[in-house]
């Protein structure tokens, strides 16, 4: 049975913890293979051809003899598997294939771990486990049969720094190597006389018997594991580093994890350990490292207005100050409490804590200034109100959340950045602020709230021209390559839908040009070109729409959204229309087929998902991937995404690549105001 087909048992999981455990087990089986005591420890991998071997089934977790001669069959197989180039491969931006390794990598021949022992430890009990695979015929079927192996030995700790080898009995060439070094006095922060750092490695020294290498996987050691037990407790490793090092991130990590013990470090592999009542007697290697992460929750605050609807209805700057200023006071109280704790620290930890608290004071002052900006600038206050109403409307519509409210850190993040958004000359305009919170904690809504303020404020600052001079890309949300998720994309689109409904209520104030979101994410997700009748190119908007309309069950949606971001209705073939006609379209219109949705019939969703109209419409919110930015020097029309368009008409905006189109703007469009990297 192939481990990748393991489903975790027949009975359904009873809790989220069991679901997680089964997912981890399935991942470990798929990548590394079974382990001692697992029901698949004597598995039989199907050997469909003479070239299918265990090293093809498992991506990692095996040791190869360093001087093994790879057979021609293996070389051919590696080339067939990993050297293929898709026939339709183009540039990195055009291809939907992310590429494959050019050659099979060099596999390790050893792995190990290091740990500390005290001066009273002279020997350790070591257990080595691994699996050997060998070809076999079972009921006429060719398989690779796994034989679980386990050997125990006692390892004496060498007195000198010279390595010492310990052959593993009945292993056909596996050996342990130990290296011990004396710990410099004072390193462990206590009486560490005689303490040593020990490294134990497992080496694969198996030899080929024949001159013609065949079935070399028989010499590999699969799923190897080293487990070391000590009668005396093992000391934890100090987190400290060289006093000459000046890395701020390491300083912060030392402080944050000062109370978290670490007992071993892996070499070519991860390390794990077990402790009872604070004492560790066992360390082991682990091909897939694991760590328990505590649930993180936000603190409740009192006296601060967090309701989005209430903040969206603020009547004046004084009301804003009254509703929000207690947040600054509570934050400063927390800072002072932490300052008292920092007073008990010593050395570098104390210096790091004091610097963190200094930065926290700066953040508190920035939040306070953000509230002052709300109180003193009517346009900023209006943008803040619209943003709150829009986020609330989107959450109510999509997730059916009644009276949505901010978490304190979300509101603090928005206020922290407000001065830099409102004033281009602000000293923190170029500051990069990091939202650090676990998945599901609310990071997306926090930066979407700031994005909404930014987009609305751009309109208000150019209200005299009814929004045309305020057009162009205001917010860029940049993803690493194509690692964007449909959920985040849907939430960003939902916000823009809410903003567009707000604009329609008062186009005289918020502009006649619609709020739109643009998807600039490469042909793997969105079309580059509209296409035309007789155009045989694959991947155009016309071809994708026609394919989806002809067979929606077998063909994906033409855009990387499968349902309406406003109401959640699944897109149907009638959701997509090529305008003005399907022969030579210039735009792709997307509507919802749910007649109760606000974006159905003649009101299209404010989504631009094809590059050609995107360069013309310059949506206020641009979702982009890094590989698309690489295409900027090669696509002239894309330059207007970064500002500079100086003409417009009913279809969009134009720059230097279209000098004869449109009416002259009073001033060229401004560059983006806010860049978000997710």
XYZ file of C-alpha atoms in Angstrom:
678
model
C 0.000 0.000 0.000
C 1.339 3.429 -0.904
C 1.500 5.714 2.119
C 0.121 8.632 0.135
C -3.237 6.854 -0.076
C -3.588 6.615 3.703
C -6.756 8.270 4.937
C -6.180 8.076 8.654
C -8.590 5.263 9.465
C -12.201 4.440 8.822
C -13.805 6.213 11.757
C -14.383 9.972 11.411
C -12.348 12.273 13.690
C -14.118 13.453 16.819
C -12.388 16.815 17.267
C -10.231 19.404 15.519
C -7.215 18.046 17.406
C -7.782 14.583 15.903
C -8.220 16.112 12.466
C -4.880 17.886 12.843
C -3.172 14.703 14.047
C -4.497 12.740 11.083
C -3.357 15.452 8.648
C 0.138 15.452 10.170
C 0.235 11.657 10.020
C -0.870 11.625 6.380
C 1.733 14.271 5.478
C 4.504 12.357 7.241
C 3.508 9.125 5.504
C 3.388 10.822 2.134
C 6.742 12.619 2.372
C 8.859 10.273 4.505
C 7.037 6.966 4.901
C 5.993 4.767 7.838
C 7.811 4.523 11.140
C 8.310 2.001 13.928
C 5.034 0.748 15.333
C 2.894 2.142 12.533
C 0.467 -0.231 10.882
C 2.252 0.302 7.556
C 5.747 -0.469 8.885
C 5.879 -3.621 6.704
C 4.300 -1.907 3.695
C 4.618 -3.140 0.125
C 5.065 -0.396 -2.445
C 3.842 -1.343 -5.922
C 6.663 -1.775 -8.413
C 4.870 -1.076 -11.675
C 8.102 -1.021 -13.671
C 11.724 -1.751 -12.926
C 12.310 2.013 -12.572
C 9.771 2.665 -9.776
C 11.636 2.639 -6.484
C 11.045 3.776 -2.889
C 13.166 6.878 -3.537
C 10.540 7.840 -6.138
C 7.702 7.355 -3.677
C 9.229 9.416 -0.876
C 10.645 12.903 -1.302
C 12.859 12.938 1.775
C 13.904 10.950 4.817
C 16.488 8.506 3.481
C 20.289 8.234 3.542
C 22.347 7.244 0.497
C 25.884 5.790 0.527
C 28.253 8.599 -0.517
C 30.104 6.572 -3.180
C 27.162 4.754 -4.744
C 27.060 4.500 -8.526
C 23.628 5.364 -9.818
C 22.344 2.988 -12.469
C 21.544 4.173 -15.978
C 17.911 3.249 -15.347
C 17.809 5.572 -12.364
C 19.416 8.383 -14.363
C 16.912 7.940 -17.149
C 14.052 7.838 -14.686
C 15.225 10.987 -12.915
C 15.501 12.762 -16.246
C 12.054 11.615 -17.305
C 10.514 12.712 -14.028
C 12.223 16.010 -13.465
C 13.685 17.310 -16.705
C 10.518 17.699 -18.702
C 9.709 21.158 -20.069
C 6.068 21.837 -20.882
C 5.428 22.329 -24.551
C 3.563 25.578 -23.876
C 6.198 26.993 -21.548
C 6.816 30.671 -22.111
C 8.073 33.440 -19.906
C 7.753 33.155 -16.145
C 4.816 35.556 -16.284
C 3.001 33.726 -19.085
C 3.469 30.122 -18.055
C 1.084 28.421 -15.697
C 3.790 25.898 -14.766
C 5.949 26.913 -11.826
C 8.934 24.983 -13.123
C 10.622 21.772 -11.977
C 14.086 20.967 -10.719
C 16.535 20.554 -13.553
C 18.280 17.583 -11.958
C 17.656 15.161 -9.172
C 19.360 16.620 -6.131
C 22.196 15.128 -4.114
C 20.742 13.035 -1.326
C 22.293 13.075 2.166
C 24.435 10.213 3.435
C 24.290 11.262 7.100
C 22.148 13.067 9.615
C 22.340 13.680 13.331
C 21.716 15.896 16.319
C 23.625 17.833 18.964
C 22.810 18.330 22.637
C 24.434 19.052 25.990
C 25.370 16.660 28.801
C 26.551 17.489 32.289
C 29.891 16.516 33.792
C 28.497 13.354 35.394
C 27.374 11.727 32.119
C 29.856 9.328 30.489
C 27.635 7.128 28.346
C 24.328 7.296 26.518
C 21.818 4.699 25.307
C 21.282 5.093 21.575
C 18.527 3.475 19.517
C 18.653 3.547 15.732
C 15.556 2.755 13.667
C 15.225 2.573 9.910
C 13.543 0.687 7.116
C 15.146 -1.487 4.415
C 13.315 -2.010 1.133
C 13.923 -4.928 -1.195
C 12.216 -6.090 -4.422
C 9.887 -9.046 -4.004
C 7.183 -10.906 -5.866
C 3.930 -11.257 -3.916
C 1.227 -13.328 -5.605
C 2.836 -12.565 -8.941
C 2.970 -8.798 -8.304
C 6.282 -6.948 -8.173
C 6.640 -4.866 -5.008
C 9.223 -3.199 -2.812
C 8.773 -4.761 0.626
C 9.774 -2.818 3.724
C 11.569 -4.507 6.618
C 11.536 -2.445 9.834
C 14.886 -2.398 11.644
C 15.888 -1.357 15.133
C 19.253 -1.659 16.896
C 20.254 -0.504 20.365
C 23.710 0.283 21.628
C 25.466 2.087 24.453
C 27.681 4.954 23.301
C 30.578 6.085 25.453
C 31.329 9.781 25.277
C 34.873 10.344 23.973
C 37.135 12.430 26.190
C 38.788 14.286 23.326
C 37.476 16.233 20.361
C 38.324 13.405 17.966
C 35.264 11.661 16.479
C 34.613 8.052 17.375
C 32.632 5.599 15.246
C 30.295 2.857 16.472
C 29.274 0.289 13.829
C 25.615 -0.702 14.097
C 25.303 -4.493 14.359
C 23.625 -6.385 11.531
C 23.033 -3.209 9.511
C 25.213 -3.923 6.469
C 27.280 -0.777 6.898
C 25.440 1.770 9.047
C 27.405 3.437 11.831
C 27.075 6.057 14.546
C 29.691 8.757 14.916
C 30.063 10.727 18.134
C 31.889 14.005 18.651
C 32.239 15.697 22.042
C 33.506 19.160 22.874
C 34.030 20.782 26.243
C 31.642 23.610 27.026
C 33.331 26.885 27.859
C 32.762 27.677 31.566
C 29.908 30.123 32.127
C 28.207 29.327 28.843
C 25.253 27.613 30.489
C 24.798 30.289 33.121
C 25.332 27.908 36.064
C 27.816 25.389 37.438
C 28.730 23.732 34.157
C 32.128 22.275 35.069
C 32.787 19.216 32.923
C 29.748 19.816 30.719
C 30.118 18.869 27.079
C 28.382 19.377 23.765
C 27.737 16.036 22.075
C 26.940 15.391 18.424
C 25.755 11.979 17.237
C 25.470 11.213 13.518
C 24.080 8.241 11.621
C 26.252 7.369 8.590
C 25.326 5.195 5.644
C 28.534 3.374 4.580
C 26.940 0.530 2.705
C 28.884 -0.815 -0.273
C 27.761 -2.114 -3.635
C 28.672 -5.751 -4.193
C 28.544 -5.828 -7.983
C 30.354 -3.744 -10.532
C 27.120 -3.055 -12.380
C 24.929 -1.105 -9.957
C 21.334 -2.290 -9.910
C 18.494 -1.777 -7.480
C 20.551 0.756 -5.545
C 17.602 1.578 -3.274
C 18.426 -1.666 -1.415
C 21.458 0.198 -0.049
C 19.484 3.232 1.095
C 18.408 3.606 4.734
C 14.826 4.833 4.715
C 13.002 6.628 7.539
C 16.127 6.640 9.767
C 15.827 7.860 13.331
C 18.287 8.340 16.187
C 16.945 8.269 19.727
C 19.258 9.034 22.642
C 18.459 8.440 26.313
C 20.405 9.690 29.310
C 20.134 8.538 32.898
C 20.971 12.042 34.058
C 18.853 15.049 32.955
C 20.084 16.803 29.835
C 20.763 20.547 30.236
C 18.853 22.922 28.000
C 20.839 24.782 25.390
C 21.405 28.478 26.105
C 19.816 30.832 23.602
C 22.675 33.298 23.980
C 25.013 34.067 21.109
C 28.255 35.865 20.513
C 28.517 39.265 22.164
C 30.009 40.539 18.902
C 26.812 39.814 17.002
C 24.556 42.813 16.437
C 21.382 41.361 14.951
C 18.256 43.038 16.301
C 15.957 40.172 15.297
C 18.109 37.752 17.256
C 18.039 40.080 20.250
C 14.241 40.088 20.190
C 14.061 36.317 19.716
C 16.382 35.794 22.697
C 14.101 37.888 24.868
C 10.842 36.368 23.652
C 12.022 32.774 24.042
C 14.232 33.140 27.089
C 11.920 30.849 29.081
C 11.512 28.258 26.308
C 13.995 25.376 26.757
C 15.761 23.869 23.754
C 17.478 20.548 24.294
C 18.757 19.534 20.849
C 19.568 20.793 17.371
C 19.299 18.665 14.254
C 21.847 18.357 11.438
C 20.193 17.763 8.066
C 17.069 16.929 10.028
C 14.918 18.414 12.771
C 15.160 17.531 16.466
C 12.593 16.601 19.078
C 12.702 15.799 22.776
C 10.578 14.688 25.681
C 10.533 16.208 29.134
C 8.764 15.187 32.342
C 8.403 17.645 35.232
C 10.866 19.953 33.538
C 13.568 17.287 33.172
C 14.629 16.011 29.737
C 16.102 12.521 29.438
C 15.399 11.810 25.746
C 16.236 13.520 22.451
C 15.590 12.252 18.928
C 15.783 13.212 15.280
C 12.624 14.081 13.346
C 12.319 14.504 9.592
C 9.264 16.717 10.022
C 9.594 19.096 12.932
C 6.575 19.863 15.102
C 5.788 22.486 17.704
C 2.682 23.290 19.711
C 1.449 26.838 19.175
C -0.767 28.256 21.870
C -4.054 29.858 20.852
C -3.695 33.619 20.563
C -6.619 35.853 21.424
C -7.088 39.591 21.628
C -7.589 41.381 24.915
C -10.924 43.006 25.634
C -10.829 46.749 26.202
C -13.321 49.012 27.918
C -14.128 52.634 27.210
C -13.107 52.445 23.535
C -15.700 52.531 20.745
C -15.040 49.470 18.560
C -18.378 49.173 16.739
C -17.896 49.818 13.019
C -21.409 51.181 12.644
C -20.909 53.582 15.538
C -17.571 54.771 14.142
C -19.199 55.113 10.743
C -21.729 57.514 12.275
C -19.376 59.849 14.148
C -20.728 63.381 13.954
C -17.593 65.394 14.629
C -13.904 65.337 15.333
C -14.654 65.820 19.010
C -16.806 62.687 18.964
C -13.955 60.782 17.327
C -11.538 61.934 19.995
C -13.902 60.948 22.797
C -14.554 57.518 21.264
C -10.956 56.590 20.493
C -8.550 58.393 22.825
C -9.038 55.870 25.707
C -7.246 53.337 23.461
C -4.042 55.363 23.771
C -4.374 55.546 27.545
C -4.873 51.795 27.881
C -1.875 51.127 25.617
C 0.348 53.414 27.663
C -0.773 51.736 30.883
C 0.290 48.397 29.412
C 3.652 49.867 28.392
C 4.307 51.058 31.951
C 3.401 47.653 33.362
C 5.889 46.041 30.973
C 8.505 48.610 31.962
C 8.252 47.417 35.546
C 8.830 43.840 34.373
C 11.797 44.916 32.264
C 13.441 46.447 35.323
C 14.021 42.930 36.664
C 15.913 41.770 33.560
C 19.676 41.755 33.171
C 22.218 42.526 30.462
C 21.238 42.303 26.830
C 17.708 41.158 27.645
C 17.123 44.357 29.584
C 18.546 46.513 26.805
C 16.338 44.800 24.243
C 13.225 45.163 26.398
C 13.890 48.855 26.959
C 14.308 49.416 23.218
C 11.056 47.578 22.489
C 9.256 49.735 25.032
C 10.739 52.868 23.468
C 9.347 51.777 20.102
C 6.003 51.044 21.749
C 5.916 54.604 23.088
C 6.493 55.884 19.566
C 3.610 53.701 18.348
C 1.364 55.117 21.090
C 2.243 58.638 20.005
C 1.500 57.759 16.373
C -1.915 56.371 17.376
C -2.631 59.546 19.334
C -1.638 61.662 16.344
C -3.920 59.584 14.131
C -6.829 60.452 16.405
C -5.813 64.136 16.300
C -5.869 63.996 12.485
C -9.403 62.598 12.606
C -10.416 65.411 14.933
C -8.855 68.192 12.838
C -9.330 67.129 9.187
C -12.919 66.816 7.958
C -11.928 64.855 4.841
C -9.986 62.279 6.865
C -12.899 61.908 9.270
C -15.305 61.402 6.360
C -13.008 58.793 4.783
C -12.794 57.052 8.173
C -16.581 56.991 8.447
C -17.057 55.630 4.930
C -14.406 52.957 5.521
C -16.109 51.800 8.713
C -19.519 51.640 7.065
C -18.091 49.784 4.073
C -16.231 47.168 6.095
C -19.308 46.678 8.281
C -21.591 46.377 5.240
C -19.297 43.812 3.601
C -19.089 41.700 6.771
C -22.842 41.862 7.313
C -23.595 40.943 3.715
C -21.047 38.216 3.202
C -20.658 36.664 6.649
C -23.969 37.744 8.196
C -22.187 39.314 11.161
C -24.524 41.514 13.189
C -23.012 44.821 14.356
C -19.383 43.972 13.423
C -16.697 45.500 15.618
C -12.959 46.020 15.415
C -10.480 44.218 17.590
C -8.309 46.674 19.465
C -5.129 45.889 17.516
C -6.951 46.390 14.189
C -8.151 49.834 15.117
C -4.735 50.708 16.559
C -3.073 49.676 13.285
C -5.398 51.901 11.260
C -4.913 54.916 13.528
C -1.159 54.313 13.646
C -0.899 54.722 9.872
C -3.507 57.423 9.411
C -1.122 60.425 9.630
C 1.133 58.944 6.952
C -1.838 58.361 4.644
C -3.317 61.826 5.233
C -0.065 63.768 4.878
C 2.478 62.865 2.151
C 5.150 64.777 4.080
C 4.634 62.843 7.316
C 7.853 61.382 8.726
C 6.305 57.907 8.872
C 4.998 57.968 5.303
C 7.668 55.454 4.251
C 7.577 53.374 7.433
C 6.750 49.706 6.910
C 4.470 48.492 9.689
C 4.094 44.760 10.254
C 0.791 43.150 11.234
C 1.877 40.044 13.123
C -0.985 37.822 14.197
C -1.920 34.151 13.679
C -4.182 33.054 10.841
C -7.781 33.996 11.510
C -6.842 36.798 13.888
C -8.102 39.630 11.706
C -5.061 40.924 9.791
C -6.962 41.136 6.496
C -9.768 43.347 7.830
C -7.175 45.609 9.494
C -5.333 46.432 6.294
C -8.549 46.506 4.263
C -9.834 49.181 6.631
C -6.728 51.267 6.028
C -7.032 50.624 2.279
C -10.628 51.845 2.272
C -9.656 55.100 4.016
C -6.854 55.597 1.507
C -9.075 55.121 -1.543
C -11.864 57.390 -0.272
C -9.466 60.112 0.856
C -7.937 60.210 -2.641
C -11.406 60.981 -4.013
C -12.115 63.666 -1.432
C -8.829 65.455 -2.088
C -9.821 65.787 -5.778
C -13.572 66.264 -5.448
C -13.558 69.358 -7.679
C -12.965 67.249 -10.803
C -15.668 64.714 -9.876
C -13.055 62.066 -9.248
C -11.327 61.887 -12.625
C -8.104 63.431 -11.336
C -8.475 61.141 -8.320
C -8.551 58.091 -10.553
C -5.745 55.637 -10.936
C -4.387 52.975 -8.646
C -4.543 54.055 -5.012
C -3.777 50.782 -3.198
C -1.550 47.935 -4.349
C -1.890 44.617 -2.541
C 1.135 42.597 -3.546
C 1.448 38.857 -3.170
C 4.533 36.675 -3.443
C 4.256 34.977 -6.828
C 0.819 33.350 -7.068
C 0.246 32.574 -3.403
C -2.975 34.527 -3.076
C -6.036 32.835 -1.677
C -9.587 32.990 -2.971
C -10.804 33.972 0.494
C -8.560 37.036 0.739
C -9.344 38.006 -2.830
C -13.073 37.687 -2.144
C -12.816 39.834 0.988
C -10.920 42.573 -0.848
C -13.479 42.457 -3.672
C -16.320 42.611 -1.149
C -14.865 45.776 0.357
C -14.653 47.433 -3.074
C -18.285 46.441 -3.715
C -19.292 48.187 -0.486
C -17.270 51.286 -1.403
C -18.930 51.421 -4.801
C -22.380 51.345 -3.200
C -21.289 54.207 -0.921
C -20.022 56.190 -3.936
C -23.252 55.757 -5.835
C -25.133 57.419 -2.981
C -23.128 60.641 -3.439
C -21.154 60.741 -6.717
C -20.849 64.499 -6.401
C -18.613 63.991 -3.362
C -16.948 60.657 -4.052
C -16.557 60.976 -7.825
C -18.234 59.741 -10.988
C -15.525 57.171 -11.690
C -16.369 53.850 -9.994
C -14.359 52.161 -7.290
C -12.965 48.994 -8.876
C -10.616 46.173 -7.966
C -8.131 44.864 -10.510
C -6.662 41.370 -10.590
C -3.165 41.511 -12.067
C -1.974 38.000 -11.352
C -0.736 36.303 -14.536
C -2.279 34.018 -17.127
C -2.413 31.085 -14.725
C -5.242 32.936 -12.966
C -6.450 35.768 -15.216
C -6.245 36.434 -18.977
C -3.685 38.873 -20.359
C -5.691 39.675 -23.481
C -9.332 39.944 -24.444
C -8.946 37.979 -27.702
C -11.086 38.176 -30.841
C -12.893 35.974 -33.322
C -10.357 33.977 -35.322
C -7.740 34.385 -32.577
C -6.413 30.893 -31.879
C -4.436 31.825 -28.801
C -5.370 29.920 -25.675
C -5.905 31.733 -22.405
C -7.605 34.856 -23.751
C -10.689 36.171 -21.988
C -12.802 35.270 -25.004
C -11.602 31.654 -25.084
C -11.979 31.205 -21.303
C -15.486 32.657 -21.282
C -16.583 30.539 -24.242
C -15.147 27.393 -22.656
C -16.908 28.095 -19.360
C -20.190 28.836 -21.090
C -20.014 25.660 -23.180
C -19.115 23.327 -20.315
C -19.018 24.929 -16.821
C -18.671 21.533 -15.154
C -15.298 20.839 -16.786
C -13.902 24.339 -17.212
C -12.982 26.789 -14.442
C -14.370 30.261 -13.999
C -12.651 32.767 -16.346
C -11.482 34.737 -13.294
C -9.953 33.465 -10.012
C -13.263 33.890 -8.195
C -15.870 31.150 -8.218
C -18.656 33.014 -6.465
C -19.962 36.540 -6.039
C -17.810 38.381 -3.488
C -20.836 40.345 -2.336
C -23.523 37.710 -1.722
C -21.705 34.385 -2.139
C -23.805 33.135 -5.071
C -21.833 30.791 -7.304
C -20.985 32.215 -10.715
C -22.914 30.753 -13.647
C -22.183 30.941 -17.395
C -24.514 33.957 -17.621
C -22.362 35.783 -15.076
C -19.775 36.606 -17.746
C -20.384 38.828 -20.755
C -17.934 39.947 -23.413
C -18.599 43.611 -24.252
C -19.514 45.208 -26.607
C -19.747 41.871 -28.437
C -18.067 38.479 -28.391
C -16.320 38.921 -31.763
C -14.049 41.808 -30.778
C -14.580 42.398 -27.057
C -12.873 45.200 -25.160
C -14.152 44.372 -21.692
C -15.283 41.426 -19.558
C -18.365 42.217 -17.492
C -19.081 40.112 -14.401
C -22.524 40.099 -12.793
C -24.224 38.005 -10.144
C -27.139 35.790 -11.185
C -28.799 36.194 -7.788
C -31.581 38.744 -8.367
C -31.479 39.715 -4.686
C -27.836 40.760 -5.015
C -26.918 44.434 -5.433
C -24.629 43.533 -8.337
C -26.957 41.909 -10.833
C -28.678 42.964 -14.039
C -27.276 46.263 -15.322
C -25.014 46.805 -12.318
C -21.845 44.773 -12.873
C -19.446 43.779 -10.144
C -16.565 46.299 -9.930
C -13.982 43.694 -10.948
C -11.398 44.117 -13.718
C -9.733 40.778 -14.378
C -8.127 41.116 -17.822
C -4.853 42.954 -18.362
C -5.878 44.940 -21.458
C -8.851 46.771 -19.879
C -7.009 46.902 -16.536
C -4.283 49.116 -18.049
C -7.068 51.412 -19.257
C -9.395 51.486 -16.246
C -6.650 51.736 -13.603
C -8.716 50.308 -10.715
C -8.399 51.970 -7.333
C -7.447 48.669 -5.662
C -4.895 46.526 -7.497
C -4.247 42.940 -6.411
C -0.931 41.969 -7.981
C 1.680 39.245 -7.821
C 5.414 39.860 -7.857
C 5.935 38.123 -11.190
C 3.605 40.644 -12.873
C 5.761 43.524 -11.659
C 8.665 41.891 -13.462
C 6.766 42.440 -16.723
C 6.546 46.232 -16.264
C 9.589 47.062 -18.464
C 8.198 44.925 -21.289
C 4.591 46.135 -21.314
C 4.380 49.858 -21.957
C 0.696 50.252 -21.101
C 1.289 48.846 -17.619
C 3.328 51.920 -16.641
C 0.166 53.905 -15.924
C -0.546 51.580 -12.989
C 2.177 53.515 -11.174
C 0.687 56.919 -12.065
C 1.284 59.470 -14.803
C -1.791 58.991 -17.024
C -2.804 62.461 -18.249
C -5.916 61.867 -20.401
C -9.272 60.159 -19.944
C -12.566 59.325 -21.617
C -15.605 57.218 -20.758
C -13.573 54.012 -21.173
C -10.644 54.883 -18.946
C -7.309 56.673 -18.664
C -4.362 56.938 -21.038
C -0.674 57.669 -20.845
C 2.333 57.952 -23.118
C 1.486 54.764 -25.062
C -1.811 56.282 -26.238
C -0.996 59.960 -26.848
C -4.007 60.673 -29.095
C -6.819 59.318 -26.942
C -9.015 61.087 -24.412
C -9.411 64.525 -22.865
C -6.582 66.221 -21.014
C -6.682 65.951 -17.212
C -5.977 68.955 -15.035
C -3.008 67.130 -13.564
C -1.558 63.648 -14.275
C -2.780 60.862 -12.045
C -0.850 60.363 -8.824
C 1.129 57.208 -8.031
C -0.253 54.623 -5.565
C -0.723 55.857 -1.996
C -0.428 52.555 -0.117
C 1.388 49.281 -0.773
C 0.333 46.172 1.146
C 2.343 42.979 0.995
C 0.494 39.877 2.137
